[in-house]
Coordinates of C-alpha atoms and ligand atoms in Angstrom, one line a residue:
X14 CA -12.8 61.2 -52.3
X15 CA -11.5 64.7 -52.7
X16 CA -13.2 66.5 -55.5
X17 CA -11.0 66.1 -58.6
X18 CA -11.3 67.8 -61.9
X19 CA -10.6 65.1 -65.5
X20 CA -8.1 67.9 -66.0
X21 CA -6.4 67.0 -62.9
X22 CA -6.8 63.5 -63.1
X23 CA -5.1 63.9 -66.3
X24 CA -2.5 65.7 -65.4
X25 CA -1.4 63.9 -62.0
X26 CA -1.6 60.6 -63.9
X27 CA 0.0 62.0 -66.7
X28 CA -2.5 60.6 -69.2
X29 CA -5.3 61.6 -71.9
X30 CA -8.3 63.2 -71.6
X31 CA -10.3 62.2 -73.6
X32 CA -14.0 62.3 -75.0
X33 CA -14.7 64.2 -71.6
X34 CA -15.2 68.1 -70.2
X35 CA -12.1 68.8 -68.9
X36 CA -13.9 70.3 -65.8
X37 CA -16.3 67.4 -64.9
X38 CA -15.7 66.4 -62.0
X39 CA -15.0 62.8 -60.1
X40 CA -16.3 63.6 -56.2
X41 CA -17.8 59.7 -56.0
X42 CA -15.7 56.3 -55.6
X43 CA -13.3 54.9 -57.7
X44 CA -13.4 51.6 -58.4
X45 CA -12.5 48.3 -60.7
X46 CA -15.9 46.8 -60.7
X47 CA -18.2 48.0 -62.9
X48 CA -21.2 47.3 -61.1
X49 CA -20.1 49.5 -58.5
X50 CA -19.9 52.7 -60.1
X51 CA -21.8 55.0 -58.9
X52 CA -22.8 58.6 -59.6
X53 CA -19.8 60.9 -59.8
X54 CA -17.3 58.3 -59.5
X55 CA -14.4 56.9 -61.5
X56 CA -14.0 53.3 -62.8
X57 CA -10.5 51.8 -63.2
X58 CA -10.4 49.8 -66.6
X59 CA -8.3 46.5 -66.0
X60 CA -8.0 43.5 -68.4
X61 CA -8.4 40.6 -65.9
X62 CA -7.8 36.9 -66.9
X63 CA -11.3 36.6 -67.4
X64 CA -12.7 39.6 -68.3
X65 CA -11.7 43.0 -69.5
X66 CA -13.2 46.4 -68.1
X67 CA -12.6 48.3 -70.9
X68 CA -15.9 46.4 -72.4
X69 CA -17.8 47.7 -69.4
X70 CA -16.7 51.0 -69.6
X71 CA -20.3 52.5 -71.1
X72 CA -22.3 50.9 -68.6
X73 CA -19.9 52.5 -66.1
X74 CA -20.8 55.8 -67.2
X75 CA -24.0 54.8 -67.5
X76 CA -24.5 54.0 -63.7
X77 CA -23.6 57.3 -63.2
X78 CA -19.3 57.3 -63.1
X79 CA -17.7 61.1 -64.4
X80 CA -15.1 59.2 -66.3
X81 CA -13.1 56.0 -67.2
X82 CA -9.4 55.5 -66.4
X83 CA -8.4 53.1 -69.8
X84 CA -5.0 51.6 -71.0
X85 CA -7.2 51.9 -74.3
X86 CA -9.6 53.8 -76.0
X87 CA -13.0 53.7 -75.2
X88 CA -16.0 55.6 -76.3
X89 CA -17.0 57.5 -73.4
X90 CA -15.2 59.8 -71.5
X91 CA -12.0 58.8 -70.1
X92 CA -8.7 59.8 -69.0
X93 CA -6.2 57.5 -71.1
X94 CA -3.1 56.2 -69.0
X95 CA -0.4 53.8 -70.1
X96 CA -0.7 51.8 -66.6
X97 CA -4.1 51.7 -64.5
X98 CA -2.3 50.6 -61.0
X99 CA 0.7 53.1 -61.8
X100 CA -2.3 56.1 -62.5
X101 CA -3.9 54.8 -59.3
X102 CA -0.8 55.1 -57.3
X103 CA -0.6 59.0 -58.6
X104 CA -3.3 59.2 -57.6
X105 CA -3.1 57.9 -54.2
X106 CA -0.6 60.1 -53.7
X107 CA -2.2 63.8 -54.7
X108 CA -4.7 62.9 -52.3
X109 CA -2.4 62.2 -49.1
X110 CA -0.1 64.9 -50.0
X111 CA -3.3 67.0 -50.1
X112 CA -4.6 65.8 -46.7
X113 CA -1.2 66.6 -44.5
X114 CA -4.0 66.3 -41.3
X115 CA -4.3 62.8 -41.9
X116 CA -2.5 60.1 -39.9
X117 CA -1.8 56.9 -41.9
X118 CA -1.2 53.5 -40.5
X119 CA -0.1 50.6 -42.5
X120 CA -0.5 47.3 -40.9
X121 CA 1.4 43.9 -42.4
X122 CA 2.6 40.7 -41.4
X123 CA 1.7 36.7 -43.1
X124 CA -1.0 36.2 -40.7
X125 CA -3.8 38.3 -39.3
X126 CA -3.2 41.4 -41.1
X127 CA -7.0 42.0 -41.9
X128 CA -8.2 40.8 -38.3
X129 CA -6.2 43.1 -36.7
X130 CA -6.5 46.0 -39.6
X131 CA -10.0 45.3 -38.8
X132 CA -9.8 45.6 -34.8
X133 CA -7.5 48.5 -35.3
X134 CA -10.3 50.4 -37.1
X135 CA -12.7 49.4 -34.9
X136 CA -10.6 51.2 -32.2
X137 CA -9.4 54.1 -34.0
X138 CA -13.1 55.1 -35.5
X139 CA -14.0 56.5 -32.0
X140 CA -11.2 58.7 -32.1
X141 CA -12.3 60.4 -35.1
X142 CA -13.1 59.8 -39.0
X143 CA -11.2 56.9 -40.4
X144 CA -10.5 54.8 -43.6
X145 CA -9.9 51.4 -43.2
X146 CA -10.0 48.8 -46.3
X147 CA -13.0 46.7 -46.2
X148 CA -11.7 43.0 -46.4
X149 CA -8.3 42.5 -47.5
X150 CA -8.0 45.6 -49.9
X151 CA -4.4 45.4 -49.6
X152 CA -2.1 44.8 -52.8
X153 CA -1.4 47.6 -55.7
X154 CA -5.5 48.4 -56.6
X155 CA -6.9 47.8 -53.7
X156 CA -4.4 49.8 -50.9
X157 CA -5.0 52.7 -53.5
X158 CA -8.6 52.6 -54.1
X159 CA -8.6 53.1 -50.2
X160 CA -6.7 55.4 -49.6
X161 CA -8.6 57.5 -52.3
X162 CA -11.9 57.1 -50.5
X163 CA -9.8 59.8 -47.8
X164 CA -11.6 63.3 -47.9
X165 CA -11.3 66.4 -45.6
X166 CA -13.1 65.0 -43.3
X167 CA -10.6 62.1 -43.1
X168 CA -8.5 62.0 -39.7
X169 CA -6.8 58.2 -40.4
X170 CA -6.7 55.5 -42.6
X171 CA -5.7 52.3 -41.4
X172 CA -4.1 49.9 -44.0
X173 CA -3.6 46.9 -44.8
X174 CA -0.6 46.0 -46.4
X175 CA 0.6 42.9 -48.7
X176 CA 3.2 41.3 -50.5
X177 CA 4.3 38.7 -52.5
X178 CA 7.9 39.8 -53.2
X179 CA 10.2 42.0 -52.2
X180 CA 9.7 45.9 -53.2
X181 CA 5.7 45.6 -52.8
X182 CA 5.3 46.9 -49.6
X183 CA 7.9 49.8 -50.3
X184 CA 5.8 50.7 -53.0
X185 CA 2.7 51.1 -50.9
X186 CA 4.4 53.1 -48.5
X187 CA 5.3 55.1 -51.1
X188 CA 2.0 55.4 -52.2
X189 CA 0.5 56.4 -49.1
X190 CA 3.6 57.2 -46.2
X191 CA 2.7 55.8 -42.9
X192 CA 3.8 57.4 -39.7
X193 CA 3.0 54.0 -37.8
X194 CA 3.6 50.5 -38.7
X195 CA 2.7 47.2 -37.1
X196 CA 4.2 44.2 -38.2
X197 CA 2.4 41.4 -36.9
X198 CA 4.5 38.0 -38.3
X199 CA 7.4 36.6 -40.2
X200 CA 5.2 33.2 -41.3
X201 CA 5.2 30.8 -44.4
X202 CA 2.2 32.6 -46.6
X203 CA 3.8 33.2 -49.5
X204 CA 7.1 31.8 -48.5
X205 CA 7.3 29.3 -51.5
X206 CA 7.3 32.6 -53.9
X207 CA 9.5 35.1 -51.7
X208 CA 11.7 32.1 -51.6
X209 CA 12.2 31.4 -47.4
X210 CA 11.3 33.4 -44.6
X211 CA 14.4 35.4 -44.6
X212 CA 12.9 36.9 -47.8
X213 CA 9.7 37.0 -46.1
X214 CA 11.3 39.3 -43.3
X215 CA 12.9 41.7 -45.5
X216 CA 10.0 42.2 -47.6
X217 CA 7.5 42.8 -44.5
X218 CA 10.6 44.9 -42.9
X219 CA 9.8 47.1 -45.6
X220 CA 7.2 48.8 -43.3
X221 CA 9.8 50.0 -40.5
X222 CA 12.0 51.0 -43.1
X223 CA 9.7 53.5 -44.7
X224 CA 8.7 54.9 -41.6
X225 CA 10.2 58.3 -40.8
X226 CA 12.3 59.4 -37.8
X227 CA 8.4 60.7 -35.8
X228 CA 7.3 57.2 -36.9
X229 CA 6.4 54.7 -34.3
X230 CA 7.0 50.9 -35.3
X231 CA 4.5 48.5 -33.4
X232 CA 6.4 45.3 -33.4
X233 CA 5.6 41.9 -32.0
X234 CA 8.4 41.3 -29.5
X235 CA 7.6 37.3 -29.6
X236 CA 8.5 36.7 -33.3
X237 CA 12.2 37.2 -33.0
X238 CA 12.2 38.0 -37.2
X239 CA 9.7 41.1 -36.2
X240 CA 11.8 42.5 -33.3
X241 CA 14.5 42.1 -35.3
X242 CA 13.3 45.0 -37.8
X243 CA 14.1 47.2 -35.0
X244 CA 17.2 47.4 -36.1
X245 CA 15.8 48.6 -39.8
X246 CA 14.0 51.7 -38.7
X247 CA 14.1 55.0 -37.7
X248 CA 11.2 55.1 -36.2
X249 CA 10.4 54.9 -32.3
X250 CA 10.1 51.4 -31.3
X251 CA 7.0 50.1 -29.9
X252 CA 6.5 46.4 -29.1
X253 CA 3.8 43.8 -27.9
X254 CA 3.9 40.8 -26.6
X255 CA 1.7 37.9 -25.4
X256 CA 4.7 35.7 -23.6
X257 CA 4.2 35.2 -20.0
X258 CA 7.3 37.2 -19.2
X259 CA 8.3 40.0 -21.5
X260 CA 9.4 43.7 -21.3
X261 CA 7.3 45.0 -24.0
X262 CA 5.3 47.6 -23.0
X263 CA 1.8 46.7 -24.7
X264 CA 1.1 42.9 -23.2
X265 CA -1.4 40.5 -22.7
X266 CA -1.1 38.2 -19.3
X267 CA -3.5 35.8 -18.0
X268 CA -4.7 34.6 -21.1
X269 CA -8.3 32.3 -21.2
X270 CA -10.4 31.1 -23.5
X271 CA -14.1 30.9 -23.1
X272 CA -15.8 27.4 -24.1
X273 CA -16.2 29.3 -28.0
X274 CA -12.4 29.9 -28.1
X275 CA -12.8 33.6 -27.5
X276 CA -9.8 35.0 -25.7
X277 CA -10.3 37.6 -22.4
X278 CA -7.0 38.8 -20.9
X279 CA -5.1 41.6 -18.9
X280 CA -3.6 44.3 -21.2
X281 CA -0.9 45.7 -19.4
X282 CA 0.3 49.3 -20.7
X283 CA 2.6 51.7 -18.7
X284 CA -0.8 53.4 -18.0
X285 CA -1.9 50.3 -16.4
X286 CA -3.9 47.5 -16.5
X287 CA -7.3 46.4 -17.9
X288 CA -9.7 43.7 -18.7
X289 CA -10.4 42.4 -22.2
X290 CA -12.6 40.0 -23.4
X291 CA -12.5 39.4 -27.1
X292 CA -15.5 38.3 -28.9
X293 CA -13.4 37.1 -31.6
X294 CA -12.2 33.4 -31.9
X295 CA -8.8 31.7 -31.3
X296 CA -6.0 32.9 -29.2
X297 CA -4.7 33.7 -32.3
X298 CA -6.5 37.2 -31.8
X299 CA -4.4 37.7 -28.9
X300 CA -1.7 39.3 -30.7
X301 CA -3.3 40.8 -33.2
X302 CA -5.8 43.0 -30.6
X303 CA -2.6 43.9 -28.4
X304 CA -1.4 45.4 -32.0
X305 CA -4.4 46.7 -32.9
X306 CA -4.4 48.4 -28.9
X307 CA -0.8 49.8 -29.5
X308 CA -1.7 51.2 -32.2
X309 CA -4.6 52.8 -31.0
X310 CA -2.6 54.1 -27.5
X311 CA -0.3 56.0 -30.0
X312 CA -2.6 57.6 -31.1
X313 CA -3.7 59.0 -28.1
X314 CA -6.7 56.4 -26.8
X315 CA -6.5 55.9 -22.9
X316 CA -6.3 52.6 -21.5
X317 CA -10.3 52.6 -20.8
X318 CA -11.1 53.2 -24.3
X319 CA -9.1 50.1 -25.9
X320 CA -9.9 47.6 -23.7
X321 CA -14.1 48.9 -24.3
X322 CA -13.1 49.1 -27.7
X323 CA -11.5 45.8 -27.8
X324 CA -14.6 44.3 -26.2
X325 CA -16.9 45.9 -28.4
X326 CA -15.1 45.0 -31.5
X327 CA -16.9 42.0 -34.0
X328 CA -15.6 40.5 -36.9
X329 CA -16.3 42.5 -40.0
X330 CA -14.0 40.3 -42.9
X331 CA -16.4 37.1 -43.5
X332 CA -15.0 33.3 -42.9
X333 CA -12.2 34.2 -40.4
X334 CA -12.4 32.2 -37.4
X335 CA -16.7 32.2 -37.2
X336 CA -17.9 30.1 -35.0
X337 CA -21.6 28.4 -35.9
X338 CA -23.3 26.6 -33.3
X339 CA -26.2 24.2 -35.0
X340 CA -29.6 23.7 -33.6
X341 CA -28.6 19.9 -33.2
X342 CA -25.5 20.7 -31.0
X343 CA -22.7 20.3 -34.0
X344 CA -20.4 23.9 -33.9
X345 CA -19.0 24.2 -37.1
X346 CA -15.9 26.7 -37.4
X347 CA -15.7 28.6 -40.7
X348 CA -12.2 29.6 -41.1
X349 CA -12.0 29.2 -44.9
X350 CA -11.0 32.6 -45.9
X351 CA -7.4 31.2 -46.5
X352 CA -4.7 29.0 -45.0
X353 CA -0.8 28.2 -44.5
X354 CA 1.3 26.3 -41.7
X355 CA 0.8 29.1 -39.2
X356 CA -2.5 29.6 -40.2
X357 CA -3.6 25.6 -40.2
X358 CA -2.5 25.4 -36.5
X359 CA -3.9 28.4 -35.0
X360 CA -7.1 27.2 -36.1
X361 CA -6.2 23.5 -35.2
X362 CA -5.4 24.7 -31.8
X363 CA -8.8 26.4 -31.7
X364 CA -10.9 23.4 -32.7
X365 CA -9.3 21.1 -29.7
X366 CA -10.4 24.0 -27.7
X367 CA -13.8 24.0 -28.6
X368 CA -13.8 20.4 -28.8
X369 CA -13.9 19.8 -25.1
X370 CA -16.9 18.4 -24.7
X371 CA -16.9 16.2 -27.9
X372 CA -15.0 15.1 -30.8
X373 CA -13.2 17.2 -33.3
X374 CA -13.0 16.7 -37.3
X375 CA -11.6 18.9 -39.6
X376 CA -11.9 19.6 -43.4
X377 CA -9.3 21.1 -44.9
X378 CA -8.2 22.5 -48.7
X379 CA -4.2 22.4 -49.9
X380 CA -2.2 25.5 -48.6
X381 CA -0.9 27.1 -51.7
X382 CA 2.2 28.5 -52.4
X383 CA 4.9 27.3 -50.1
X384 CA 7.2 26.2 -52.8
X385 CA 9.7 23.1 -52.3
X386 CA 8.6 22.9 -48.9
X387 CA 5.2 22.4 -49.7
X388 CA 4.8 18.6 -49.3
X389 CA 6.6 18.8 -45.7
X390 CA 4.6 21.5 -44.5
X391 CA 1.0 19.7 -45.3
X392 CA 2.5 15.9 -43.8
X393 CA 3.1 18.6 -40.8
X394 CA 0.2 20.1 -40.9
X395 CA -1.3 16.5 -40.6
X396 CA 1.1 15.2 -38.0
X397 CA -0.1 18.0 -35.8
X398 CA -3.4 17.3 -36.0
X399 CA -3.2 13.5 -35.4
X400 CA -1.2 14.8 -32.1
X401 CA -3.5 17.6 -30.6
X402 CA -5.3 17.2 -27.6
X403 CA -5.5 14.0 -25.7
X404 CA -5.8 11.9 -28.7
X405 CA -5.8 14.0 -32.1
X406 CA -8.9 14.7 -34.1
X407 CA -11.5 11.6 -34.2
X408 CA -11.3 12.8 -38.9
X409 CA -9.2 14.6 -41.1
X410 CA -10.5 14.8 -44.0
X411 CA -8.3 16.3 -46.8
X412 CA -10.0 17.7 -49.9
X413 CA -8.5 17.7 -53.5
X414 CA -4.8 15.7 -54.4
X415 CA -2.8 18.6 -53.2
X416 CA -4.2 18.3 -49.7
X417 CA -3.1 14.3 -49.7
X418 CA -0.3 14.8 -47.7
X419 CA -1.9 15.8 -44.6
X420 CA -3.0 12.5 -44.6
X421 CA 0.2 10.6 -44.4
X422 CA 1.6 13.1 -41.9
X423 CA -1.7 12.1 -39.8
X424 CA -0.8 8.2 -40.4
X425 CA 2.7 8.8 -38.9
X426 CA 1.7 9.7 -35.7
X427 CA 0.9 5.4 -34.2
X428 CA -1.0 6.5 -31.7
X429 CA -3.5 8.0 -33.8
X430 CA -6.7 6.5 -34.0
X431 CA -8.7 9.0 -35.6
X432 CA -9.5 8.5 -39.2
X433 CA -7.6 10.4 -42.3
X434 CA -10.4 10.5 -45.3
X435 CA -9.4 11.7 -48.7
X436 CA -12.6 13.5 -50.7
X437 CA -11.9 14.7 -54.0
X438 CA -13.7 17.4 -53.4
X439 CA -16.1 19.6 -51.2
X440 CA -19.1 17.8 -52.5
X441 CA -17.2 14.1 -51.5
X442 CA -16.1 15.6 -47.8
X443 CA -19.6 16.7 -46.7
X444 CA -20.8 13.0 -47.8
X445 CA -17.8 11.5 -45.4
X446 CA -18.7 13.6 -42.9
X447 CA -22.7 13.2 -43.0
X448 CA -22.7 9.8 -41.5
X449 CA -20.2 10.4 -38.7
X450 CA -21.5 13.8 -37.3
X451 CA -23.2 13.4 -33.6
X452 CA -24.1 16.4 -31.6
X453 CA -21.0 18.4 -29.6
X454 CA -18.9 17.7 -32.1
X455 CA -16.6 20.5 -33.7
X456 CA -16.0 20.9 -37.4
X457 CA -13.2 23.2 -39.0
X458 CA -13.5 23.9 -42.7
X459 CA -10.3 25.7 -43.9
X460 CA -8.0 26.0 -46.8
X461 CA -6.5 28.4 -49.4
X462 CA -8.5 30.8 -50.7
X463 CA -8.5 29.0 -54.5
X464 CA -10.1 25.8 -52.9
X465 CA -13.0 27.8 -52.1
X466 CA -14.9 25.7 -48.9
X467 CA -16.2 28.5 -47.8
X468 CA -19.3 26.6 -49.7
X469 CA -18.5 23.3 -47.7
X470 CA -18.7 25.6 -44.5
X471 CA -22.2 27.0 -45.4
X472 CA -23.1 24.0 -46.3
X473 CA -22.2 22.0 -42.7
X474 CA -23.9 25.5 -41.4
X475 CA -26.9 24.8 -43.0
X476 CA -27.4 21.2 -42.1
X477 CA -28.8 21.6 -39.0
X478 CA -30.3 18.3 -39.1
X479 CA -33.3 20.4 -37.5
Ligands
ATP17 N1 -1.9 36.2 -35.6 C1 -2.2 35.2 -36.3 N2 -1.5 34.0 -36.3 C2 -1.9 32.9 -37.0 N3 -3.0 32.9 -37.7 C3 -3.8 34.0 -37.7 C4 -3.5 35.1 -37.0 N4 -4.4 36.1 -37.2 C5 -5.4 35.5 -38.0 N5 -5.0 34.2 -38.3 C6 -5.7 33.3 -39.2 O1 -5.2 33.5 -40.5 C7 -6.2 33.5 -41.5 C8 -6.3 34.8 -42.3 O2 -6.5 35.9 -41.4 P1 -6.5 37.3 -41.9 O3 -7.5 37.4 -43.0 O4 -6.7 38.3 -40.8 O5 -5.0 37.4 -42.4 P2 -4.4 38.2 -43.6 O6 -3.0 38.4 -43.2 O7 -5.2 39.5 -43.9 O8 -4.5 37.3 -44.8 P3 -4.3 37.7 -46.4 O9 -2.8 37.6 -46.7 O10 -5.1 36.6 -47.1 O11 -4.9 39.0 -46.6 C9 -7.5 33.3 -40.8 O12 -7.7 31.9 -40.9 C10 -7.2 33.6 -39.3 O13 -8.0 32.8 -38.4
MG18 MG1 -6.1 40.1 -45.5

């Protein structure tokens, strides 16, 4: 964080000061959890649902923070704002605006946005200082709180960038202008709120269109809702592509997967051509490292350097896609971070792959927030499963009510003869599933990220039956 005065705090926010020396200064981290403040720092008041900061605000000084930024007032010293995101946002901003050097990328899309934000910074770090969110830091507190770890040190911040209407993403790329912006997917996260995936489109489309005239938009030429934000940008177009046959400069041919899933391919660039082997899960990753490598080629990394990066790059956000392999031959894939239809089958897709060798059963949660479409989307979800591979997966165990209808898309498919299990919860689905386990088979554990497995996941982990 760039050194900043209350007094300019104050003033850039347009709140308060108050309680507090005017020329005390913040020089640590800002954050919205207490128990994180740390010596010189600032801690964000926010009334949560369950909690409200403002009651922690002592102890947050006491740990060591200069100040508190409250919607109320408190008895320590505190700069007193009528909105903590909005004070944030200003915030944001006088930092950027004070750090021209700095080149900002903002990465979005339904799917993948913090593997690839994640791959991205894994690439861009070895070309100099960089802020990247850890995890998915990406709405209105977050995407600010990261951008204001930047100092003058700072040479790029990678982004991650989300929405759940239209207007949001605007609004971080106000807060912090990018000069390059990936869009990675027009999918059905969300969709139920945004109301379709034409809605979903605009809002992500939001990225190109902030991006100025020296801007380059990195766009994935195979999702024809992506390329078409082409036509919604100033900005230099850049795209990727995985497809067999495409013209997009930045491309991924001769795609494998090891017996784990993990993808090795050619990247293709107009420099050339390289080796990659991910050690990331799922050809799902595909995509989102020939963004991340775009991304990282504009910015001036030479062919050698992505695909070593690439290679060299491990998953840092937890319960995407990690692969366990138990002592008594089970694997047990922990992708319970979240889930929706795109999501579901990407990982689906993975688990028949990894299920070679032996039988495949997954666990899976309700995905949340798809609106009307939401029962038709899980008896999908289900159908697909009952039809992957040579004869679907030998369970499909759905947890909670929501996730029922998985089931009956699963029962449609006659051919089936795997089992569909309902468990009301995570406790009931590990029970199901303790009889049936024999060694080389694969388990998937994913839902959205309310239903919590990522307990049934460490769980099955754990079990080694050692
Ligand atoms: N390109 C992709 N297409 C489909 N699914 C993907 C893709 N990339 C990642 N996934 C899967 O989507 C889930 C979420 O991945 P990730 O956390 O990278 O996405 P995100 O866009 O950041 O999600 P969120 O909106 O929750 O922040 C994981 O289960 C991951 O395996
Ligand atoms: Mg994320």
């Amino acid at each position: 964080m760039i050194p900043l005065s209350l007094a300019q705090i104050a003033r850039v926010t347009g709140g308060q000061l108050c309680h507090g020396d005017p020329d005390a200064v913040v020089s640590g981290e800002v954050v919205i959890d207490s128990r994180r403040a740390g010596p010189g720092g600032l801690f964000a008041a926010v009334a949560g649902e369950r909690s409200d900061g403002h009651d922690f605000a002592a102890a947050a000084v006491a740990a060591g923070a200069t100040a508190v930024l409250a919607t109320r007032p408190v008895t320590v010293p505190s700069v007193l704002v009528a909105d903590v995101p909005a004070a944030l946002a200003a915030l944001a901003r006088s930092v950027v605006d004070a750090l021209p050097a700095v080149r900002i990328a903002g990465i979005t899309g339904s799917s993948g946005k913090t593997s690839t934000k994640d791959l991205a910074a894994q690439l861009v770090e070895r070309l100099g200082p960089t802020i990247a969110p850890a995890g998915s830091y990406n709405n209105e507190f977050g995407h600010p709180l990261t951008v204001l770890r930047a100092d003058a040190a700072t040479r790029y911040l990678v982004l991650e960038l989300s929405a759940r209407g239209i207007g949001h993403i605007a609004y971080l790329c106000r807060v912090a202008p990018p000069r390059y912006g990936v869009v990675l997917n027009v999918g059905h996260a969300h969709a139920g709120e945004f109301g379709g995936l034409d809605q979903v489109a605009r809002a992500k489309g939001e990225l190109a269109e902030a991006l100025p005239a020296d801007g380059v938009a990195i766009l994935n030429a195979d999702d024809p809702r992506v390329l078409a934000m082409a036509g919604r940008t100033e900005a230099r177009i850049v795209t990727f592509s995985s497809a067999p046959v495409s013209d997009a400069p930045v491309r991924a041919v001769d795609i494998r997967l090891d017996d784990l899933g993990r993808p090795s391919f050619t990247l293709l660039t107009p420099e050339g051509a390289a080796p990659v082997t991910l050690r990331l899960h799922g050809a799902h990753n595909v995509p989102n490292a020939l963004a991340a490598a775009a991304l990282a080629r504009e910015l001036g990394m030479d062919l050698d350097g992505i695909a070593d990066g690439l290679g060299a790059a491990v998953a840092r956000s937890r319960w995407r896609m990690e692969v366990h392999q138990r002592p008594d031959g089970v694997t047990v894939i922990n992708d319970a971070y979240n889930a929706n239809p795109e999501s579901v089958r990407a990982a689906i897709d993975a688990l028949a792959h990894l299920a070679q060798g032996g039988r495949a059963f997954a666990i899976l949660g309700h995905m949340a927030e798809l609106g009307g479409t939401s029962r038709a989307s899980h008896e999908d979800i289900g159908e697909y499963a009952a039809r992957i591979g040579d004869s679907g997966l030998a369970g499909l165990i759905a947890v909670g009510e929501e996730a029922a209808p998985l089931l009956d898309g699963a029962r449609r498919v006659p051919s089936w003869t795997g089992e569909a299990l309902a468990a009301p919860d995570g406790a009931a689905a590990l029970e199901l599933l303790a009889n049936r386990l024999k060694p080389s088979d694969v388990v998937l554990v994913k839902a959205s990220r309310a239903a919590h497995l990522e307990g049934v996941a460490a769980a099955l982990e754990g079990e080694a039956g050692q």
